[in-house]
XYZ file of C-alpha atoms in Angstrom:
599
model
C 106.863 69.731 70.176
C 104.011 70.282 73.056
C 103.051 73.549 73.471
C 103.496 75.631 77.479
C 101.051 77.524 79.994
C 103.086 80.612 80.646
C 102.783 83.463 83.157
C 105.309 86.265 82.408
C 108.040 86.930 84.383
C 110.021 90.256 83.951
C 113.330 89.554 83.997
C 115.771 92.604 85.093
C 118.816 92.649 83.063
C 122.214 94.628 83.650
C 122.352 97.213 81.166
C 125.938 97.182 80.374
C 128.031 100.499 79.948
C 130.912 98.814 77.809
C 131.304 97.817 74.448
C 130.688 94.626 73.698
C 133.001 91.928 73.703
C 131.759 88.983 71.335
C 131.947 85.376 72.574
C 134.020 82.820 70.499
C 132.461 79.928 68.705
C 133.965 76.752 70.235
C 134.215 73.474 67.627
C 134.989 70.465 69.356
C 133.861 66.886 68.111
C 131.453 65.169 70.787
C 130.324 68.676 72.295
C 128.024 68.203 75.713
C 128.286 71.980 76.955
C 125.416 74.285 77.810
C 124.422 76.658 74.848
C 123.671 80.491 74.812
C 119.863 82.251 73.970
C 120.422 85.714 73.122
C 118.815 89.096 72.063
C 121.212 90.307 69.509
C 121.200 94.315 67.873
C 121.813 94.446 65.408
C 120.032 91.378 64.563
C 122.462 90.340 61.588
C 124.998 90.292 64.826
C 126.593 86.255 64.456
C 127.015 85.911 67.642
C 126.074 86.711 71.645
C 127.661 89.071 72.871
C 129.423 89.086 76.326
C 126.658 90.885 78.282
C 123.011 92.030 77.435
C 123.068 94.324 75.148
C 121.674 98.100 75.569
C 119.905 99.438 72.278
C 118.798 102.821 71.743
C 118.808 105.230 72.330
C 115.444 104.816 70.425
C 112.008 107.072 70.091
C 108.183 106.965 70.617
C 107.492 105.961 67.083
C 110.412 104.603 65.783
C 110.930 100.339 65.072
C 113.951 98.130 65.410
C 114.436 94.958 64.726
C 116.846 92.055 67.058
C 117.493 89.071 66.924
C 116.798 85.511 68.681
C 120.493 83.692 68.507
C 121.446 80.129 69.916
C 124.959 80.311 71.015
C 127.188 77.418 71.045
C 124.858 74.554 72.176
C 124.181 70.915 71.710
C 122.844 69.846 68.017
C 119.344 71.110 67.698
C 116.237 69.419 66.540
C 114.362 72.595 66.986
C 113.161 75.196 69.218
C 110.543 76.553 70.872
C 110.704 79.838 72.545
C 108.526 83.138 74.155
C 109.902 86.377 74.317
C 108.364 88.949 75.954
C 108.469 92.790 76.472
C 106.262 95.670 78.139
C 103.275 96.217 75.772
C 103.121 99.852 77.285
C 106.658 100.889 75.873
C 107.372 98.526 73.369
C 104.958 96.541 70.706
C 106.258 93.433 68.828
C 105.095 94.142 65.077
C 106.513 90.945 62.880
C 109.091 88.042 63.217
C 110.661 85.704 61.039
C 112.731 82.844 61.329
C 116.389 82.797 60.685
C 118.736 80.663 58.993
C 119.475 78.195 62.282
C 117.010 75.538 61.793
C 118.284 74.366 57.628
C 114.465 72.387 56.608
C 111.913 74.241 59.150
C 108.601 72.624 59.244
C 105.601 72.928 61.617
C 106.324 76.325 62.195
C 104.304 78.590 64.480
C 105.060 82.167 65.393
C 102.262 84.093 67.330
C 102.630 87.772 67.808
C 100.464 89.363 70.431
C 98.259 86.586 70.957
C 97.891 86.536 67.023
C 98.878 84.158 64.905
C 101.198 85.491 62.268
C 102.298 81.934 60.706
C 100.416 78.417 61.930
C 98.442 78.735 65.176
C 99.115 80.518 68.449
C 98.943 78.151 71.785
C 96.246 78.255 73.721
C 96.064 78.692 77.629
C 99.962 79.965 77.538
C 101.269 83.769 78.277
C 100.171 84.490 74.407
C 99.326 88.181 74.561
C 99.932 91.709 74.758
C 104.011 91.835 73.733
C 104.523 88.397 73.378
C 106.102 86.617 70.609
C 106.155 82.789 70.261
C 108.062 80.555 67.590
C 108.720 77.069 67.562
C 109.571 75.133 64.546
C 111.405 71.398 63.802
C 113.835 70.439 61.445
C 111.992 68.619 58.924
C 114.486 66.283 58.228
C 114.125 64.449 61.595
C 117.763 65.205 61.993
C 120.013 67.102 63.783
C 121.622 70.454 63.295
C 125.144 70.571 63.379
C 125.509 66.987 63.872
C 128.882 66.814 61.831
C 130.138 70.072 63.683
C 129.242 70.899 67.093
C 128.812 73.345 68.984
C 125.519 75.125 66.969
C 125.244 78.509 67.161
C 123.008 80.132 64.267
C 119.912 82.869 64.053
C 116.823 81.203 65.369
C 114.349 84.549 64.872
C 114.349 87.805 64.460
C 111.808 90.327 65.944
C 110.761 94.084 64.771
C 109.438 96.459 67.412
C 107.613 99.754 67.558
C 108.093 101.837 70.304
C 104.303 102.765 71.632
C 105.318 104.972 74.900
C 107.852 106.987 76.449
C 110.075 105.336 79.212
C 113.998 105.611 80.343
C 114.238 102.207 79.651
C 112.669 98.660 79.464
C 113.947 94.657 79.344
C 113.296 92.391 76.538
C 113.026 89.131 78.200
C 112.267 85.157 78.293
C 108.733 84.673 80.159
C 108.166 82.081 82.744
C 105.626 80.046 83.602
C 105.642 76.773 86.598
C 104.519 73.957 85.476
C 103.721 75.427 81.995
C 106.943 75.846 81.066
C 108.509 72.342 81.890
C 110.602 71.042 80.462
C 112.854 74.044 80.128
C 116.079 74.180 78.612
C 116.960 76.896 81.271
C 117.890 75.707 84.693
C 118.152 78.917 86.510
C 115.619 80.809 86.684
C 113.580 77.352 86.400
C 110.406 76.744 84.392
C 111.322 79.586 81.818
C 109.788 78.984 78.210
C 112.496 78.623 76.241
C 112.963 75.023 75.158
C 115.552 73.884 72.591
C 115.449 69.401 72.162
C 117.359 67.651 69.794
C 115.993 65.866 67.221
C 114.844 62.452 69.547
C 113.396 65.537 71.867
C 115.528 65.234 74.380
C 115.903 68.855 76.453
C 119.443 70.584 75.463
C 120.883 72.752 78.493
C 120.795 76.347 77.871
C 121.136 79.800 79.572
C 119.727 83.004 78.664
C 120.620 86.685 78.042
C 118.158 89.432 77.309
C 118.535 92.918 75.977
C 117.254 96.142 77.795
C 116.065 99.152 75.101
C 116.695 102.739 76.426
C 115.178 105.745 74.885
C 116.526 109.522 74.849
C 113.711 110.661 76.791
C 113.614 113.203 80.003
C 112.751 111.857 83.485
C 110.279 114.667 84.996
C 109.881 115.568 88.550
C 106.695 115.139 90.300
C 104.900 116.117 93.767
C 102.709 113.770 95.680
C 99.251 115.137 97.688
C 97.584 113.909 100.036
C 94.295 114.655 101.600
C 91.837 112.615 103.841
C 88.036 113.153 105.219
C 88.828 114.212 108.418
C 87.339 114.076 111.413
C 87.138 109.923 111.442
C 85.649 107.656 114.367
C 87.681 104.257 115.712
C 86.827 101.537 113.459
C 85.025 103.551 110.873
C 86.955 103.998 107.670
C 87.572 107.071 106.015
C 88.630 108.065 101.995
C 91.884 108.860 101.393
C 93.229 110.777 98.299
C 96.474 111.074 96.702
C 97.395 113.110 93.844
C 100.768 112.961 91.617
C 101.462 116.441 89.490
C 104.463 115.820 86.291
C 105.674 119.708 87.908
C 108.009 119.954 84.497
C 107.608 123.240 83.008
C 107.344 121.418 79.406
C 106.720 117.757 78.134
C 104.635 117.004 81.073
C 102.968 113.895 81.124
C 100.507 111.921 83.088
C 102.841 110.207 86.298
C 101.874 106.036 86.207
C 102.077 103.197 89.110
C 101.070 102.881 92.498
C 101.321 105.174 95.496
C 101.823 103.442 98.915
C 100.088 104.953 102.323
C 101.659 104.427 105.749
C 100.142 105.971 109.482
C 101.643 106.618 112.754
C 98.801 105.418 114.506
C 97.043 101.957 114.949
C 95.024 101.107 111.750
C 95.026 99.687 108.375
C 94.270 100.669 104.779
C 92.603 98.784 102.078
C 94.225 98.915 99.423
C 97.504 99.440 101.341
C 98.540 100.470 97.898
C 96.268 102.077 94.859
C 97.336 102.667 91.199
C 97.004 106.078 89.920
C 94.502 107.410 87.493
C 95.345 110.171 84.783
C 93.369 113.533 85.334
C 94.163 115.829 82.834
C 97.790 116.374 80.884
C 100.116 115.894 83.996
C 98.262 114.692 86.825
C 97.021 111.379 88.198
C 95.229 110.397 91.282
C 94.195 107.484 92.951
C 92.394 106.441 96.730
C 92.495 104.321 99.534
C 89.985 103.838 102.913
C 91.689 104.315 106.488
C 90.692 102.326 108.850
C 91.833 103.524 112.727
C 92.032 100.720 115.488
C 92.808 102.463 118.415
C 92.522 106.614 119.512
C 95.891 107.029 120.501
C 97.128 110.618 120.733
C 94.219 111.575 118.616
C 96.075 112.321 115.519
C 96.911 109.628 112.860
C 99.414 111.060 110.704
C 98.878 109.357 107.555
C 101.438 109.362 104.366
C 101.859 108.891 100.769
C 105.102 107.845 98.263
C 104.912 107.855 94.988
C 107.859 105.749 93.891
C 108.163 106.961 90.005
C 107.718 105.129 86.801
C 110.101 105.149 83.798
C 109.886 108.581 83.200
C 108.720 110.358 86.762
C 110.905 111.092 90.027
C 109.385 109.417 92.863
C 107.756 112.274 95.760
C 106.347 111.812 99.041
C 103.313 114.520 100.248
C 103.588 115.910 103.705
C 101.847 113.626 105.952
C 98.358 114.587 106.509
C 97.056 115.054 110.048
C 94.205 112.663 110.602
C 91.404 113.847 114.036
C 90.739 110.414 115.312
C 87.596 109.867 117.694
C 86.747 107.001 119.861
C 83.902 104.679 118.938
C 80.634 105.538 121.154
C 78.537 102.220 122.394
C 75.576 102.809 124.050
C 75.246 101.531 127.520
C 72.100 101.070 128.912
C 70.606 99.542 132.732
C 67.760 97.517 134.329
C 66.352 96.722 137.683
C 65.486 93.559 138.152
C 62.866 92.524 140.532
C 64.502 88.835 141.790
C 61.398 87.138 143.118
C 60.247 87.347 139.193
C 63.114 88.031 137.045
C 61.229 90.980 135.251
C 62.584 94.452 135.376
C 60.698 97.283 137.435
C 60.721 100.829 137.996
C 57.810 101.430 140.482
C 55.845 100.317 143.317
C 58.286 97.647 144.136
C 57.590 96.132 148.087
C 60.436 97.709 150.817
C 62.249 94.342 151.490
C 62.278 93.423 148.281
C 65.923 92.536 146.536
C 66.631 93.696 143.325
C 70.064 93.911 140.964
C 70.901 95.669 137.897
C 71.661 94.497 135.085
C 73.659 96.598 131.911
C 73.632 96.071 128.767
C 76.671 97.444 125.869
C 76.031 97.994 122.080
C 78.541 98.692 119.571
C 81.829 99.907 120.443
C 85.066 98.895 118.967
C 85.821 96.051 117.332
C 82.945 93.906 116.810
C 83.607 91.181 118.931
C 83.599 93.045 122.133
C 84.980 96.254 123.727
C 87.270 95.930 126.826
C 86.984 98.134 130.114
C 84.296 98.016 133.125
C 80.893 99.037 134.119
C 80.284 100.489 137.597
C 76.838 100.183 138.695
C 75.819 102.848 141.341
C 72.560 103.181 143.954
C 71.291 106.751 144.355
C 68.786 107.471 147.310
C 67.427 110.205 145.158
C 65.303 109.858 141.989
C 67.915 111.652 139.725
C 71.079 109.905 140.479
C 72.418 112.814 142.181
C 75.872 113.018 144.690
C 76.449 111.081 146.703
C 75.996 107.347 145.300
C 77.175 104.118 146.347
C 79.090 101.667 144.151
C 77.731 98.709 144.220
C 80.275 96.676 141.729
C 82.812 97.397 139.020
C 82.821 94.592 137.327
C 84.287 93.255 133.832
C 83.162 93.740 130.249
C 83.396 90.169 129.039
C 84.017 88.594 125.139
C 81.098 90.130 122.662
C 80.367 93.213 125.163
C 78.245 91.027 127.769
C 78.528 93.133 130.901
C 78.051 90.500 134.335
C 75.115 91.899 136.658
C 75.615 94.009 139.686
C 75.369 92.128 143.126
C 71.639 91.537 144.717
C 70.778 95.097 146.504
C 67.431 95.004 149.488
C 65.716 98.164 149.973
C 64.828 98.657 153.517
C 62.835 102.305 153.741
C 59.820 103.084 151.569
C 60.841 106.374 148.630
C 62.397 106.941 145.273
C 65.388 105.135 144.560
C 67.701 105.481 141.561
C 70.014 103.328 139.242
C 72.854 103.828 136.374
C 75.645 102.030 135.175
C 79.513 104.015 133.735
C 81.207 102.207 131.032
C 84.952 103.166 131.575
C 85.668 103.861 127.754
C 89.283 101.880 126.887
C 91.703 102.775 124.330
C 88.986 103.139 121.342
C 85.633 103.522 123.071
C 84.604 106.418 124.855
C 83.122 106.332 128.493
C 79.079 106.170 128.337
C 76.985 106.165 131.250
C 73.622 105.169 130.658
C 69.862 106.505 131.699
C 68.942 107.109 134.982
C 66.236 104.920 136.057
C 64.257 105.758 138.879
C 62.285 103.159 140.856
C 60.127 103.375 143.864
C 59.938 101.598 146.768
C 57.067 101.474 148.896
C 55.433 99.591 152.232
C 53.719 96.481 151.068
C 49.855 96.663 151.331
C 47.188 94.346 150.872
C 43.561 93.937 148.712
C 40.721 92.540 149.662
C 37.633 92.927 147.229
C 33.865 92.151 148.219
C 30.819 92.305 146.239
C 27.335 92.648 147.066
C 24.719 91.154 146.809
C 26.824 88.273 146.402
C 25.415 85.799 144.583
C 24.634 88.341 141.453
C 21.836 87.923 139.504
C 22.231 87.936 135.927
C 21.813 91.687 134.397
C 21.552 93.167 137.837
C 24.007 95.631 139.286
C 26.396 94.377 142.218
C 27.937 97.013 144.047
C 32.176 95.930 143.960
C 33.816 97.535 146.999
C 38.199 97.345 147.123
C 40.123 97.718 150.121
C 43.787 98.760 150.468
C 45.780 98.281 154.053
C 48.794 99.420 154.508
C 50.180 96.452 156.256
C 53.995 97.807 157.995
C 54.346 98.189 161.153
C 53.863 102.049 161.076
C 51.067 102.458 158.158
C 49.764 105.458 156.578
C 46.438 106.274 154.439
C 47.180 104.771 150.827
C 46.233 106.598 147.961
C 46.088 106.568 144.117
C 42.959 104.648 141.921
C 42.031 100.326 142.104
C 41.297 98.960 138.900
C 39.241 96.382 138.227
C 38.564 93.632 135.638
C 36.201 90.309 134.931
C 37.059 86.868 133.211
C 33.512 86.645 132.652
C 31.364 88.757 130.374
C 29.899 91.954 132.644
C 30.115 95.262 132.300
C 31.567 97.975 135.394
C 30.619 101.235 135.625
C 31.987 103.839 133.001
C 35.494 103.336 134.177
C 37.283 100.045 135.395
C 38.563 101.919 138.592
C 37.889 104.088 141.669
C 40.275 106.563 143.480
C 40.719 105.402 146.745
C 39.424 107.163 149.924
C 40.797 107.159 153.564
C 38.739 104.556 156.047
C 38.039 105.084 159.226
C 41.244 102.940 160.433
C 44.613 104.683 159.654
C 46.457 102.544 156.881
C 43.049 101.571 154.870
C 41.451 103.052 152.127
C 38.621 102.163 149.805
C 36.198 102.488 146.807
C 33.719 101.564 145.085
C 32.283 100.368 141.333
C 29.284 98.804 139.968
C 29.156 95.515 138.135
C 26.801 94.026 135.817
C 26.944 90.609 135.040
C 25.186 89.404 131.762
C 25.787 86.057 131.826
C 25.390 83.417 134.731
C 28.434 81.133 136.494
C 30.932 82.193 138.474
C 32.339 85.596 137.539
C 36.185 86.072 139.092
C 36.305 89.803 140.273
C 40.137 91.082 140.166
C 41.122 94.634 142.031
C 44.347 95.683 141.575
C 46.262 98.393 143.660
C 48.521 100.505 141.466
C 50.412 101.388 144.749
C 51.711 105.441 145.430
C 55.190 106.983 145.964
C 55.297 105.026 149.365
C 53.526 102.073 148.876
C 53.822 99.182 147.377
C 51.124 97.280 144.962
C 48.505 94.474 145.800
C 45.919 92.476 144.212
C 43.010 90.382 145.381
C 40.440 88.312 143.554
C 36.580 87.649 144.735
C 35.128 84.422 142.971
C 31.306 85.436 142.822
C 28.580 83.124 141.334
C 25.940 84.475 139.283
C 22.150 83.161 139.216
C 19.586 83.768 137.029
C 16.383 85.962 137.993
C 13.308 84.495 139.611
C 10.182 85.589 139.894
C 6.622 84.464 141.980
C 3.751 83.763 139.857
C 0.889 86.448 140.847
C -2.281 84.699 142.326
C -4.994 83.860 140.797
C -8.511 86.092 141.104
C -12.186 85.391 140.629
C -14.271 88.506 140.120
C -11.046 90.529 140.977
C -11.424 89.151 143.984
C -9.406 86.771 145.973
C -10.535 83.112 146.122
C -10.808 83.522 149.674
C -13.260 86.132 150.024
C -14.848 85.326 147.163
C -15.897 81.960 148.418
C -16.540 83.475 151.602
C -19.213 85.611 150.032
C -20.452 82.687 148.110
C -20.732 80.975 151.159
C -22.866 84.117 152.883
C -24.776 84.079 149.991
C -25.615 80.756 149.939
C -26.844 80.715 153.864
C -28.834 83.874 153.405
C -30.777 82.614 150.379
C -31.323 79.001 152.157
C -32.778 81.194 155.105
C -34.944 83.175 152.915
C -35.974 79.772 151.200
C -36.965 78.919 154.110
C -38.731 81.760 155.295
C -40.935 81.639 152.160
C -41.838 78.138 152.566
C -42.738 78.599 156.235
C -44.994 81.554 154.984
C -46.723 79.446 152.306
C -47.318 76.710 155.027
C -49.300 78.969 157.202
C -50.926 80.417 155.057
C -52.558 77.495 153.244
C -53.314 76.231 157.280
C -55.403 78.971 157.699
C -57.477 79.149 154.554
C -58.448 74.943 155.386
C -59.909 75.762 159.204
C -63.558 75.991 159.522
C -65.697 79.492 159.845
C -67.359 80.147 163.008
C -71.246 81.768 163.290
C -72.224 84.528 166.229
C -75.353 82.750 167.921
């Protein structure tokens, strides 16, 4: 016989408030009808009997034994069938087969998963308060061949009651596809399975037993208690608690305790099973999620439906403070000739939009409502402001941009943008951001000297002019900067001072350039509460230092003079040459002339 997966299936049975009335055996040659599987108490009963039985009243502690009878069916080859109770009430503690099958063989019977005789099968509803026997004629024959109907003892079963309860079925477990073939047609795929001897499925229906026990159903109360305040899509704990309020023989309440609200949310579990704290109480939790504000009160509830031997109770409904979800709005102004966002020194004329941005919220995926954006002509967004859009919070909280605004007179201008809130956000208006317009100037930067020479100082020199049609003085510092390698005077700037024309202003720093090539000079205008920034550039080249060689001397004196003197020399000493030979000359004429004697 193959063995079943099986999932168990409690099966409610009528307990019947009659005596029983005991169902005939029917002998007729040929016999095709559908048979009977029964509990039976006692279990030397010989037959079904008309209804499921009721046994007990019986006692934590106490054992009883029923029995497994096959009522009226189809010659038998065998069986194979699962009975099943509530391992918390009642535990199956030995079975045996009965007299039904003449020559068993291949017998199994598996008690709580166990194997008692042969093996247990595998992958099936085997367990806690499950027994299993299956056994086969040995003969290869069938029973009751020569006198149909069969009826007959298949097993009997001894229990121990293990826990209090009013009462509790013992029943046939089921299982889908495990469980097929079944004998049983309705319910289908339950694991009872009687063939004949060529294994051919008999038809069969069932009847189980239900066991009662004198025992006292206590009331109970139900708690209930929540963290309280909670925020739109933030969960909070929620705690229930079950008392046994019997003044003796309390016990720990069992099961599950089911919340409910009056708002918009959910809970996860939507249903918890209960805990045992102490002798006579049991608790268990569930988180409370809120979707939506509404009136600002949630009032959330409990049941407690009862088990076997506890009254069900329902706590008064706990008042739940429910606060809307806070996303944080926040605004830019965007400067539209670059796309960048701004806050000062931006040119009168200019055109400029803001754009918002929304974080967070409730749900997830995107908050509903609208953003206004609003234009102060203050600096503090101050009364009165004008609206310039409402517009749409769109899928994932992306918040369109307010239309293009132009700025047409020079001073401090403010933005912000109002989220409207919606039925589980809260309104949020954002920062105030100031920005300031001013009249658009101009920079011019020179340099001198111009060429530089390399590791000399060059005197840089900015000018700002206020270039509207009605210009005043500007103010405030130029800084300056290199792409080359040069060095500027301590700082990199220079306050600006009035000119002589209304509307300019200037200063001046020093710059030395260390290395030569061209050396691009950038002053920048950081602009002033009514004007507007500038920048100019001055591409100055930068030469190396030259130098003239000193002139040569002779003597220490110049070449010049000294072959001037050379020169004087020379015609002095060829005159005195001369001179001296003219001298000698005469002299040697007048020492060869003749003497003269007086006469």
């Amino acid at each position: 016989m193959n063995k079943r997966l099986m999932l168990l299936l409690p099966l409610v049975l009528i307990v019947s408030l009659f005596p029983s009335q005991m169902v005939s055996n029917v002998h007729a040659s040929g016999y095709t009808g559908t048979g009977l599987v029964c509990i039976t108490s006692p279990a030397t009963a010989t037959n079904c009997s008309n209804s499921a039985p009721t046994i007990g009243p019986v006692t934590v502690g106490s054992t009883f034994t029923v029995g497994v009878f096959i009522n009226n069916s189809q010659p038998m080859g065998g069986f194979d069938i699962y009975v099943a109770v509530n391992a918390s009430y009642l535990n199956p503690t030995n079975a045996t087969l009965g007299p039904l099958i003449a020559s068993p063989s291949l017998t199994n019977i598996c008690i709580d998963g166990s194997a008692q005789t042969g093996a247990c099968t595998t992958g099936t509803v085997n367990g806690p308060g499950v027994v299993e026997a299956s056994t086969v004629e040995s003969s290869g024959t069938n029973e009751c061949s020569n006198a149909p109907p069969c009826s007959g003892l298949a097993f009997n079963i001894t229990y121990m009651v293990v826990g209090p309860t009013a009462s509790t079925p013992i029943f046939y477990p089921a299982d889908g596809a495990g469980c097929s073939p079944s004998s049983v047609a309705t319910p289908t795929d339950v694991c009872v399975l009687v063939p004949d001897a060529l294994g051919n499925t008999l038809p069969e229906n069932i009847q189980g037993a239900r066991v009662a026990q004198g025992v006292t159903v206590n009331p109970t109360s139900t708690a209930l208690s929540c963290n309280s305040p909670d925020t739109v899509g933030m969960s909070t704990k929620c705690t229930a608690t079950v008392t046994d309020t019997a003044t003796s023989g309390a016990t720990n309440p069992t099961g599950q305790v089911t919340f409910s609200t009056s708002g918009s949310g959910g809970f996860s579990p939507s249903a918890c099973t209960l805990s045992s704290i102490g002798t006579n109480q049991a608790a268990c939790f569930t988180s409370y999620t809120p979707t939506s504000v509404g009136t600002g009160n949630h009032n959330i509830g409990a049941s407690y439906p009862g088990d076997t031997v506890h009254t069900g109770s329902t706590a008064t409904s706990f008042s739940l403070t429910i606060s809307p979800a806070s996303p944080i709005v926040s605004t830019m102004v965007i400067l539209e000739t670059t796309g960048s966002p701004v806050t000062t020194n931006v040119p009168v004329g200019s055109s400029v939009h803001e754009t918002a941005v929304l974080i967070g919220g409730y749900p997830a995926t995107g908050v509903s409502g609208t953003v206004t954006y609003t234009l102060y002509s203050n600096g503090n967004c101050g009364s009165p402001g004008t609206i310039g859009a409402r517009v749409t919070v769109a899928t994932s909280n992306n918040v369109p941009n307010s239309p293009s605004f132009i700025i047409s007179s020079p001073g401090n201008y403010s933005f912000q943008a109002v989220y409207s809130g919606d039925s589980s956000n809260a309104p949020e208006t954002s920062g105030c951001v100031l920005v300031i317009f001013g009249s658009t100037t101009t920079s011019a930067v020179i340099c001198s000297p111009n060429p530089a020479t390399m590791d000399a100082s060059t005197s840089c020199t900015a000018t700002v002019t206020d270039t509207s049609a009605s210009p005043t003085t500007p103010s405030g510092t130029v800084s300056f900067g290199t792409n080359s390698t040069g060095t500027f005077t301590s700082i990199m700037s220079c306050t600006l001072a009035a000119g002589t024309t209304t509307g300019t202003a200037s200063c001046t720093v020093t710059y030395t350039p260390t290395v030569t090539g061209h050396h691009l000079i950038t002053s920048s205008y950081g602009g002033d509460s009514t004007h507007a920034t500038s920048a100019n550039t001055l591409n100055m080249p930068v030469v190396i230092h030259t130098t003239t060689a000193p002139a040569s001397t002779i003597l220490g004196l110049s070449p010049a003079i000294f072959y001037s003197i050379i020169g004087a020399i020379v015609v002095v000493a060829a005159a005195l040459l001369a001179f001296l030979a003219l001298r000698r000359r005469s002299k040697a004429l007048q020492q060869s002339a003749p003497v003269s004697t007086a006469s």
